[in-house]
mmCIF file with all atom_site columns, C-alpha atoms in Angstrom:
data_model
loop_
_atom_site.group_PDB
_atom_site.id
_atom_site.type_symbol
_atom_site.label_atom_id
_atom_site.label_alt_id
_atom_site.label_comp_id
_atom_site.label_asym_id
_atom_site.label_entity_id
_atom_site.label_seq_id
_atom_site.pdbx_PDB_ins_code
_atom_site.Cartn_x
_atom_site.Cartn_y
_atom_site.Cartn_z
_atom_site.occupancy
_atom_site.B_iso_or_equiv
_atom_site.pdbx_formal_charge
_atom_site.auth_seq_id
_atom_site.auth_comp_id
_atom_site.auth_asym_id
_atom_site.auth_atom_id
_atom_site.pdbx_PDB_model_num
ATOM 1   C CA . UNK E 1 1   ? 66.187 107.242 141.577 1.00 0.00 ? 4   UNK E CA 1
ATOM 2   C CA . UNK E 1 2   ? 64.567 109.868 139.747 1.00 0.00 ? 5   UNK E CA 1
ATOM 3   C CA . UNK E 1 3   ? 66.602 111.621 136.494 1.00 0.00 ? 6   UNK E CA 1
ATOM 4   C CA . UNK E 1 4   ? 65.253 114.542 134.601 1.00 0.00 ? 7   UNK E CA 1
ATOM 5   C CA . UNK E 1 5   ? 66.847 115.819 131.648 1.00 0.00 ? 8   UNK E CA 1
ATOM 6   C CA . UNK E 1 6   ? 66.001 119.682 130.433 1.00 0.00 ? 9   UNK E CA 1
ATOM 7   C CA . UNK E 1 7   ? 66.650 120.647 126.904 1.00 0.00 ? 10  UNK E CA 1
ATOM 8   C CA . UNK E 1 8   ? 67.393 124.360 126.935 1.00 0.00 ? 11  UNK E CA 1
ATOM 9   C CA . UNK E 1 9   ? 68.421 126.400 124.539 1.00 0.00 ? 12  UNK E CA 1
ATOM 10  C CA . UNK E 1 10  ? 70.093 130.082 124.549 1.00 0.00 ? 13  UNK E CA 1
ATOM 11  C CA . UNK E 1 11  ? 67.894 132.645 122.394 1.00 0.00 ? 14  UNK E CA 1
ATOM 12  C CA . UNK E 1 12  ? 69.121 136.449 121.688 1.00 0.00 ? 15  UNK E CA 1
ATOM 13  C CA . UNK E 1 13  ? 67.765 138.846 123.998 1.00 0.00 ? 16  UNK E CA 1
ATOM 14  C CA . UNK E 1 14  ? 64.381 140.234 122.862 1.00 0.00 ? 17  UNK E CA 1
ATOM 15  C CA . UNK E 1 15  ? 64.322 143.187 124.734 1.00 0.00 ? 18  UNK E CA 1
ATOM 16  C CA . UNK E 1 16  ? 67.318 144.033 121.610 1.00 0.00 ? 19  UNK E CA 1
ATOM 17  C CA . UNK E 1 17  ? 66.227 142.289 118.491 1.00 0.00 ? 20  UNK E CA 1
ATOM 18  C CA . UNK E 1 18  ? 66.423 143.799 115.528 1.00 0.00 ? 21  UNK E CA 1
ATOM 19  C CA . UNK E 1 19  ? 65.162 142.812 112.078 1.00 0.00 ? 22  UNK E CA 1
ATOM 20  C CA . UNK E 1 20  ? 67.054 143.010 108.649 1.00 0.00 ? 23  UNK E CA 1
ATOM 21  C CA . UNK E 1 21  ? 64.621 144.913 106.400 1.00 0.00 ? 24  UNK E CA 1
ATOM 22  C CA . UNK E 1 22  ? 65.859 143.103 103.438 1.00 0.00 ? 25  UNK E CA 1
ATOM 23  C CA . UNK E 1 23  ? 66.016 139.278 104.720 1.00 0.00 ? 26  UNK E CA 1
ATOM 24  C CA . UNK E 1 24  ? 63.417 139.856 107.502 1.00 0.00 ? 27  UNK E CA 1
ATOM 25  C CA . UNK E 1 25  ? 65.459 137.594 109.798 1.00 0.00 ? 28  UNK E CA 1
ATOM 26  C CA . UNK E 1 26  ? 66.391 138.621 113.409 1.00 0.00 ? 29  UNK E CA 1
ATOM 27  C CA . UNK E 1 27  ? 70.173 140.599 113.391 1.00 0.00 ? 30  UNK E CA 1
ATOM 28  C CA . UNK E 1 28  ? 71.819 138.655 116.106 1.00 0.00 ? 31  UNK E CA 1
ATOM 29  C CA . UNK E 1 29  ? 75.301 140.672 115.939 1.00 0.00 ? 32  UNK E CA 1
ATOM 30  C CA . UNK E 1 30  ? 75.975 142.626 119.438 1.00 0.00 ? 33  UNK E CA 1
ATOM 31  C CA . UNK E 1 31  ? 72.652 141.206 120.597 1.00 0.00 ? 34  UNK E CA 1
ATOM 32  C CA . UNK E 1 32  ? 73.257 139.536 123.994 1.00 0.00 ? 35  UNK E CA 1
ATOM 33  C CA . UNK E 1 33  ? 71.731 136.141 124.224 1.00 0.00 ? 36  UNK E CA 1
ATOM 34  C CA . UNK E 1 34  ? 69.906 134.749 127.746 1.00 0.00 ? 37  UNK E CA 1
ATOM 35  C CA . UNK E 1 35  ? 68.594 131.169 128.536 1.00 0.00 ? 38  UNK E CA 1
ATOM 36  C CA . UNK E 1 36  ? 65.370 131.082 126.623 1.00 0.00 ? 39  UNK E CA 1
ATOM 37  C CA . UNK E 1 37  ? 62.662 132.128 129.471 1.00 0.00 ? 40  UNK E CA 1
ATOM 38  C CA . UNK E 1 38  ? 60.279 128.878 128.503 1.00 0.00 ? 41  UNK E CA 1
ATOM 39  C CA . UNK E 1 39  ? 63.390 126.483 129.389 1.00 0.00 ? 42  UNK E CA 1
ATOM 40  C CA . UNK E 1 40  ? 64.315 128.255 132.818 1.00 0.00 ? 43  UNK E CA 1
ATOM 41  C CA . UNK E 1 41  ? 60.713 127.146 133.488 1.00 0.00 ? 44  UNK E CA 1
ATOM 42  C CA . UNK E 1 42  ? 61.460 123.758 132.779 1.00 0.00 ? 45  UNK E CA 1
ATOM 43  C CA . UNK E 1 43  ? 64.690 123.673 134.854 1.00 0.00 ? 46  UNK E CA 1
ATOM 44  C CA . UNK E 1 44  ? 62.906 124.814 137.694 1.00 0.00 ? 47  UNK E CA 1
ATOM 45  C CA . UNK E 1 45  ? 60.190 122.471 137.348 1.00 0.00 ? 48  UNK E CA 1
ATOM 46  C CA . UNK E 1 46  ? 62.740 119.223 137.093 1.00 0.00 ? 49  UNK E CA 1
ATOM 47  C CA . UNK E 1 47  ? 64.665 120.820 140.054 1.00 0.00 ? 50  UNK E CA 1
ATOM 48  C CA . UNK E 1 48  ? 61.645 121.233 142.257 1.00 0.00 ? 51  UNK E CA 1
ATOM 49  C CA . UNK E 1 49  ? 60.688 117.144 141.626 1.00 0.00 ? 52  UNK E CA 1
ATOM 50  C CA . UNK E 1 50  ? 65.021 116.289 142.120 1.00 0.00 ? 53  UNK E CA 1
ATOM 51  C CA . UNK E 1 51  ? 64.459 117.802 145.693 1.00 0.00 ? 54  UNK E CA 1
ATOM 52  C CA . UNK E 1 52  ? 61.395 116.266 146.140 1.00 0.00 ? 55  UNK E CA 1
ATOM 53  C CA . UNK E 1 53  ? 62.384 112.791 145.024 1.00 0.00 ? 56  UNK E CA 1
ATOM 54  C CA . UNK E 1 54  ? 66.308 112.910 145.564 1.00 0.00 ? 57  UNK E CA 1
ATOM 55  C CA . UNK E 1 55  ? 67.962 112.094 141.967 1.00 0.00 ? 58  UNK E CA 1
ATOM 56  C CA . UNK E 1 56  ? 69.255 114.520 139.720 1.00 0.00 ? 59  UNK E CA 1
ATOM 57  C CA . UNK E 1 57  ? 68.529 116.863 136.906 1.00 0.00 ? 60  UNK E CA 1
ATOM 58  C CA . UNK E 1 58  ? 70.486 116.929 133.270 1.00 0.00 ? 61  UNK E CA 1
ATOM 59  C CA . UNK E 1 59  ? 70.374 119.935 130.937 1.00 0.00 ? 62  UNK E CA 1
ATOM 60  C CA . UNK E 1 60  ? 71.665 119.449 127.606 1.00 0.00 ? 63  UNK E CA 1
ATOM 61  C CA . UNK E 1 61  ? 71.588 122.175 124.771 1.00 0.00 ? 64  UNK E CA 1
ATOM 62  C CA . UNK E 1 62  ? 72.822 122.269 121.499 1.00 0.00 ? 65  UNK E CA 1
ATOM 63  C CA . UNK E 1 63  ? 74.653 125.501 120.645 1.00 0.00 ? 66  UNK E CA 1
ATOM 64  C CA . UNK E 1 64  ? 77.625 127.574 120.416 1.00 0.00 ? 67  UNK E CA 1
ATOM 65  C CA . UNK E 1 65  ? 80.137 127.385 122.834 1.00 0.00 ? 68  UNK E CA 1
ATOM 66  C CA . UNK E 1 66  ? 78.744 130.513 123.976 1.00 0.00 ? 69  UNK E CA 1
ATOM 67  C CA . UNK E 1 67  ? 76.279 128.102 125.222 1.00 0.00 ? 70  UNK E CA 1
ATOM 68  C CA . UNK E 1 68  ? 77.934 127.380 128.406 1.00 0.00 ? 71  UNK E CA 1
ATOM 69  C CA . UNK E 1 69  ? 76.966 130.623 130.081 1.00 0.00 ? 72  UNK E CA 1
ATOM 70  C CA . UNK E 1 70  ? 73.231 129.485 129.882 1.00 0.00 ? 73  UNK E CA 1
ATOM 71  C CA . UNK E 1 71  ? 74.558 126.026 130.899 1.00 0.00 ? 74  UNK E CA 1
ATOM 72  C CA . UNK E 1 72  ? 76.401 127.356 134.202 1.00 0.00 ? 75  UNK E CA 1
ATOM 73  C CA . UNK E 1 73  ? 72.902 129.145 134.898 1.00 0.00 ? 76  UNK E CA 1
ATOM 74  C CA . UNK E 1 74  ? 71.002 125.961 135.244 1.00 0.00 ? 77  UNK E CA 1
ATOM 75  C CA . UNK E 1 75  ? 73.531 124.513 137.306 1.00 0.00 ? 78  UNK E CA 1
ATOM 76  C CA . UNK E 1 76  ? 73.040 127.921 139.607 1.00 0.00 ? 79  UNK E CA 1
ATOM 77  C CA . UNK E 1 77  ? 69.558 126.921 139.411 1.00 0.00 ? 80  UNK E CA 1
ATOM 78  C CA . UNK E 1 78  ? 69.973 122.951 140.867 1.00 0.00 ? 81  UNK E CA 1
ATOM 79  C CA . UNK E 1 79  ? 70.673 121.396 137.806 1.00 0.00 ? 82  UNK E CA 1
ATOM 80  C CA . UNK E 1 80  ? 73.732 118.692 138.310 1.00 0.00 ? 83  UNK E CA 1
ATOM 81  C CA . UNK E 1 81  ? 75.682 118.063 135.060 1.00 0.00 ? 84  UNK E CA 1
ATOM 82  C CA . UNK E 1 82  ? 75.286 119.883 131.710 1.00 0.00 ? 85  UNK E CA 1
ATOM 83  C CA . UNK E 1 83  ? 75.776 118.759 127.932 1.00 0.00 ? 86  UNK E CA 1
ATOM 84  C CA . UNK E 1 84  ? 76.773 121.134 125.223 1.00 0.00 ? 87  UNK E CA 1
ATOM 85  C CA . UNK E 1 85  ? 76.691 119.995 121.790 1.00 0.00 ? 88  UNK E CA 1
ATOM 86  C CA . UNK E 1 86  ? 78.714 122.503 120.030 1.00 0.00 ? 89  UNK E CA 1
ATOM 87  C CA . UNK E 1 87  ? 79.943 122.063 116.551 1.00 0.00 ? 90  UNK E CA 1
ATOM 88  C CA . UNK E 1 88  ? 79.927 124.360 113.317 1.00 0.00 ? 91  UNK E CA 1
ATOM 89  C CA . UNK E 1 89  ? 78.303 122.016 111.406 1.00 0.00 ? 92  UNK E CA 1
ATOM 90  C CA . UNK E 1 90  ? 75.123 122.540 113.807 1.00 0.00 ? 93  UNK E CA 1
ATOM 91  C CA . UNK E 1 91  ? 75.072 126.342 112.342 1.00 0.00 ? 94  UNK E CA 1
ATOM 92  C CA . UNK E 1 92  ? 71.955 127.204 111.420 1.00 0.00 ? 95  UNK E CA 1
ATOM 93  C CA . UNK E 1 93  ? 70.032 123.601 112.236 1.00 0.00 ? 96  UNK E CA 1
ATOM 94  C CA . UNK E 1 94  ? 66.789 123.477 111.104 1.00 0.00 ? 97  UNK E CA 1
ATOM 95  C CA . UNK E 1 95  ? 64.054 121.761 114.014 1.00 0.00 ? 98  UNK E CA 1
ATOM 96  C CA . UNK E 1 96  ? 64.499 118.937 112.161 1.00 0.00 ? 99  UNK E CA 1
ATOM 97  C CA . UNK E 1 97  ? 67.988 118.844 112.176 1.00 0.00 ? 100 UNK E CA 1
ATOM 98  C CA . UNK E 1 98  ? 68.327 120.164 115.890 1.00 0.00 ? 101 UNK E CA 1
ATOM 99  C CA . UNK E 1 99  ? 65.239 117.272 117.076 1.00 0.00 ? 102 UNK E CA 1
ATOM 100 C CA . UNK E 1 100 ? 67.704 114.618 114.969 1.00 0.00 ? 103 UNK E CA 1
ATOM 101 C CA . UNK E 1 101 ? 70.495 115.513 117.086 1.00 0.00 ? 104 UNK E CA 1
ATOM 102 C CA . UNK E 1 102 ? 69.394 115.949 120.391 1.00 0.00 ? 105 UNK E CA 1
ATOM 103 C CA . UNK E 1 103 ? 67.382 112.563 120.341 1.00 0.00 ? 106 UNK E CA 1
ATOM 104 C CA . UNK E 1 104 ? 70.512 110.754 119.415 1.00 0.00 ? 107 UNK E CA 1
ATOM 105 C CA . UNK E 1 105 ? 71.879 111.735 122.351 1.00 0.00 ? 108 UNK E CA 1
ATOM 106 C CA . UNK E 1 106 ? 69.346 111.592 124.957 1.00 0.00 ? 109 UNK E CA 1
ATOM 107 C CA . UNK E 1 107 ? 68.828 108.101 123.857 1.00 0.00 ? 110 UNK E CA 1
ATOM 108 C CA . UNK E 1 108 ? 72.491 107.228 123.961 1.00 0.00 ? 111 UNK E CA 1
ATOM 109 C CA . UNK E 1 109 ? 71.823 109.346 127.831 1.00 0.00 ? 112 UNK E CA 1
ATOM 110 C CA . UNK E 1 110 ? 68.732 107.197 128.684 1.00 0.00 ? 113 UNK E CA 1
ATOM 111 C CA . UNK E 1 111 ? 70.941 104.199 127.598 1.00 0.00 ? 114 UNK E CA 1
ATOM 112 C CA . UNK E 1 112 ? 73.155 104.610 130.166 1.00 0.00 ? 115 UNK E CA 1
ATOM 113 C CA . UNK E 1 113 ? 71.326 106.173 133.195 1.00 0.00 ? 116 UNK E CA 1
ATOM 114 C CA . UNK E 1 114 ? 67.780 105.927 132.411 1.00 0.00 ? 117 UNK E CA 1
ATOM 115 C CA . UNK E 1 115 ? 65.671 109.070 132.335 1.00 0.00 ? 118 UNK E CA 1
ATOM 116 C CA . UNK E 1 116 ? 62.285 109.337 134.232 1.00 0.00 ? 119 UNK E CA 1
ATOM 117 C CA . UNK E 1 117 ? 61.097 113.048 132.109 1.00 0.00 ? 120 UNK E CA 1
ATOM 118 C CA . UNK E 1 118 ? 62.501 114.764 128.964 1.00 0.00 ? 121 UNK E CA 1
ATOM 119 C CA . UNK E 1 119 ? 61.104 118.957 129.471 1.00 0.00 ? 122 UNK E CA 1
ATOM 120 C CA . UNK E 1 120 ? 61.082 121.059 127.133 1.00 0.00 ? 123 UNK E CA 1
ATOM 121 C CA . UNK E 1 121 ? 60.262 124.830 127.348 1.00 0.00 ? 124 UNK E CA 1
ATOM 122 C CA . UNK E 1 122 ? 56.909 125.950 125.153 1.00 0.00 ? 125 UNK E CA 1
ATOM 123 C CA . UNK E 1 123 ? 58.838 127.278 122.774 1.00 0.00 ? 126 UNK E CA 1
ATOM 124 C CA . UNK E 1 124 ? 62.358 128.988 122.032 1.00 0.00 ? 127 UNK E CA 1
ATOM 125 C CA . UNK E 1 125 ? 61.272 132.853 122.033 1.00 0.00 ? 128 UNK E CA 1
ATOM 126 C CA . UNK E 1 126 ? 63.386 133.521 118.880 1.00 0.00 ? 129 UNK E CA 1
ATOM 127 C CA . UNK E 1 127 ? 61.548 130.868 115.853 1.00 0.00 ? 130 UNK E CA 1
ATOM 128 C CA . UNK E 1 128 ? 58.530 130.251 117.847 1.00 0.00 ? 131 UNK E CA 1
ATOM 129 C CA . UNK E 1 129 ? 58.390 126.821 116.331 1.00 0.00 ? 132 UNK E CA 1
ATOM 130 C CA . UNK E 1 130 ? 57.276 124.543 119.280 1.00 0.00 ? 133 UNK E CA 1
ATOM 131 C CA . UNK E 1 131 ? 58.879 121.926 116.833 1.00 0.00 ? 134 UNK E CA 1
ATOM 132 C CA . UNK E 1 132 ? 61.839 120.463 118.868 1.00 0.00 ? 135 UNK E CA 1
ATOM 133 C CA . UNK E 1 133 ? 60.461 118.753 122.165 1.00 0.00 ? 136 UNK E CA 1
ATOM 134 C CA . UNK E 1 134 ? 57.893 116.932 119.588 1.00 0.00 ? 137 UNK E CA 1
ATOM 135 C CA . UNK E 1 135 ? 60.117 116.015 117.247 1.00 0.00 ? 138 UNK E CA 1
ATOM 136 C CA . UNK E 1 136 ? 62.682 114.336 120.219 1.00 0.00 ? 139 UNK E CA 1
ATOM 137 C CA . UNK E 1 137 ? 59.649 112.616 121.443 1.00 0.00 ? 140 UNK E CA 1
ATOM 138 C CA . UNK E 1 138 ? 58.558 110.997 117.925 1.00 0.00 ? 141 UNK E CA 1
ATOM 139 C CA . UNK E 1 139 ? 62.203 109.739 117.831 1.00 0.00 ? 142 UNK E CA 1
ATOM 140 C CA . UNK E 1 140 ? 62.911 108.162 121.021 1.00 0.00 ? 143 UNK E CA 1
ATOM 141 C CA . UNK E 1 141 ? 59.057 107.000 120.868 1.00 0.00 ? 144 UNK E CA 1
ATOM 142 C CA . UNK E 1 142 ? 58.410 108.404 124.455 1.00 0.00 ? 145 UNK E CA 1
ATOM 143 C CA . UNK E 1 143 ? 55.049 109.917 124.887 1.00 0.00 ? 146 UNK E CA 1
ATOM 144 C CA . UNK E 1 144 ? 54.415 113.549 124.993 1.00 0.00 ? 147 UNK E CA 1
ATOM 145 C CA . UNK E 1 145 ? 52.292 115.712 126.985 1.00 0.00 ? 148 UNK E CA 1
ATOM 146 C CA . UNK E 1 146 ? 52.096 119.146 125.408 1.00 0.00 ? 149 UNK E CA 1
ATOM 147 C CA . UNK E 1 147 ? 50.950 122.423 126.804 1.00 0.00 ? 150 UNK E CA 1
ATOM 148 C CA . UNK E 1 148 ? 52.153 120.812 130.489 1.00 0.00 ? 151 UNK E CA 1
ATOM 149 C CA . UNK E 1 149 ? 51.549 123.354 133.073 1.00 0.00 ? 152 UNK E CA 1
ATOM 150 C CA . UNK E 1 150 ? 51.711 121.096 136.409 1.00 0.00 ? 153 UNK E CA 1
ATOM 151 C CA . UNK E 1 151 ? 52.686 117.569 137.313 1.00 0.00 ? 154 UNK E CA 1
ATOM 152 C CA . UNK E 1 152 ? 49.970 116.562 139.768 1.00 0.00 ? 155 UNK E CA 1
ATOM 153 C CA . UNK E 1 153 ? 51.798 113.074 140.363 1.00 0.00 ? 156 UNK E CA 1
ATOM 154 C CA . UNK E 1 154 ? 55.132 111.559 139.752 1.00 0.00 ? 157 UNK E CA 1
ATOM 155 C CA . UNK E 1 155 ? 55.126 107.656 140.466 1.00 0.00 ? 158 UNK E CA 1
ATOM 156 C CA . UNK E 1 156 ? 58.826 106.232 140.056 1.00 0.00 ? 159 UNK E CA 1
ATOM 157 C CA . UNK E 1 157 ? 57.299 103.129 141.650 1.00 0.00 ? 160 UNK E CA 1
ATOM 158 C CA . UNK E 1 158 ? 54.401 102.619 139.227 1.00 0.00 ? 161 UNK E CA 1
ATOM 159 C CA . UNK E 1 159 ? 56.583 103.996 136.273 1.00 0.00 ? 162 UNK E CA 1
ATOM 160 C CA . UNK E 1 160 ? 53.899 107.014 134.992 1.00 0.00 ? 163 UNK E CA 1
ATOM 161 C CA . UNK E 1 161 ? 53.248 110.852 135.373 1.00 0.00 ? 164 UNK E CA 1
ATOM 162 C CA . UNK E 1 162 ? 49.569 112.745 135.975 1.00 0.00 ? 165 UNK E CA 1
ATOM 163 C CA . UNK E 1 163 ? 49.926 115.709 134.128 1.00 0.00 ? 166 UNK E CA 1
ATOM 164 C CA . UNK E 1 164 ? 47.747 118.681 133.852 1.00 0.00 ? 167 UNK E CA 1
ATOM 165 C CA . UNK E 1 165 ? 47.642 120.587 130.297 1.00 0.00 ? 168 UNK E CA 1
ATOM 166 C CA . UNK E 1 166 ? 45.913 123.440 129.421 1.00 0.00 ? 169 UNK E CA 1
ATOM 167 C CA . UNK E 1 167 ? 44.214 123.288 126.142 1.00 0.00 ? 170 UNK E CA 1
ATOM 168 C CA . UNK E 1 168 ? 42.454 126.470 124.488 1.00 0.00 ? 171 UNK E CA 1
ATOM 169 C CA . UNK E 1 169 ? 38.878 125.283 125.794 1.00 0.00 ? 172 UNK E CA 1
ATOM 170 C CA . UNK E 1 170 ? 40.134 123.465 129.369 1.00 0.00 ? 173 UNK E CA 1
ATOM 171 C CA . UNK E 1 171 ? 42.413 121.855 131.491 1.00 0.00 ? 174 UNK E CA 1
ATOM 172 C CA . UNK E 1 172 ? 42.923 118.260 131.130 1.00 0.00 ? 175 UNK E CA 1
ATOM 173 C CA . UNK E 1 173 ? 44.796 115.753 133.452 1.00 0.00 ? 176 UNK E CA 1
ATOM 174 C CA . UNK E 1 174 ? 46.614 113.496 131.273 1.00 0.00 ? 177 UNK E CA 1
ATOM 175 C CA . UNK E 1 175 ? 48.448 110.071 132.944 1.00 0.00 ? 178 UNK E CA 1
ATOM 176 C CA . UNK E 1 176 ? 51.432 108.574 130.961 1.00 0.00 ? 179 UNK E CA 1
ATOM 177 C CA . UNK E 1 177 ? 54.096 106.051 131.163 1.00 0.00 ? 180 UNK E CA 1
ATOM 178 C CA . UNK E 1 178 ? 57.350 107.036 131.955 1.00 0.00 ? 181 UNK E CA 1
ATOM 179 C CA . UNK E 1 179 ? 59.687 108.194 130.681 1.00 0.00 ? 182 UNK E CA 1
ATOM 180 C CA . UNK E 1 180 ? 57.889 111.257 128.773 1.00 0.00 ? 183 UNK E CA 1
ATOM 181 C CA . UNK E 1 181 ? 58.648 114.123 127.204 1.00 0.00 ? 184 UNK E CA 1
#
């Protein structure tokens, strides 16, 4: 049965950011915060394959516990169980850090109800890192297809993905075993 698990993340609005002109980092007081567009993307590609396959979908996120709101959304959206690592020792995680953390736990997830695909959005719209879904993948030593913008074929049978990517010159088509991030 197919399993997909989403990491997702809730980023302030940027339609109200403002910068600190001393520290030059964003002022996230009385900003609202919204599921980070690049994840809702990869919730609604995991819940497009769950109806297409039967199985289910996972979202995990590791946040405040004002978290949950982005949480409830991707349950709105198909997904069927959400994780939210919330702690105030995770305050101000670096990638590192936050890539540490979440592959402990979708390993200790995987473990227990084996997982088919890991997404991850592009990027979180407020550090711009691209750091996270790379660094999970290094840990668990999953492969990782990066720059996904389609899978083309999903074999739970045959245990691997055909993925197209687009690269700054082309598209390529990219098969790996599963599970991948």
């Amino acid at each position: 049965m197919f399993h997909a698990l989403v990491a997702i993340k809730q980023v302030p609005d940027t339609t109200n950011i403002r910068i600190d002109p001393e520290t030059g980092n964003l002022i996230r007081q009385g900003v609202p915060c919204i599921l980070n567009p690049y994840d809702a993307h990869s919730v609604a590609a995991a819940v497009a394959w769950k109806r297409k396959l039967g199985g289910k979908v996972t979202v995990i996120s590791m946040g405040p516990p004002s978290t949950v709101t982005c949480l409830r959304l991707c349950i709105e959206m198909g997904a069927d169980r959400a994780i939210l690592l919330s702690d105030r020792r995770f305050s101000g995680a670096d990638t590192l850090a936050t890539s540490y953390v979440l592959a402990e736990t979708i390993k200790a997830i995987h473990q227990q109800d084996p997982l088919d695909l890991i997404f991850f959005g592009k990027q979180a719209i407020d550090g711009d890192t691209a750091q996270v879904g790379p660094g999970v993948s290094a840990r668990l030593d999953f492969d990782l297809i990066t720059y996904a913008i389609k899978i083309r074929e999903l074999n739970l049978d045959q245990h691997f993905v055909i993925t197209e990517r687009k690269t700054e010159h082309r598209r390529e088509l990219i098969k790996s075993p599963l599970p991948t991030v």
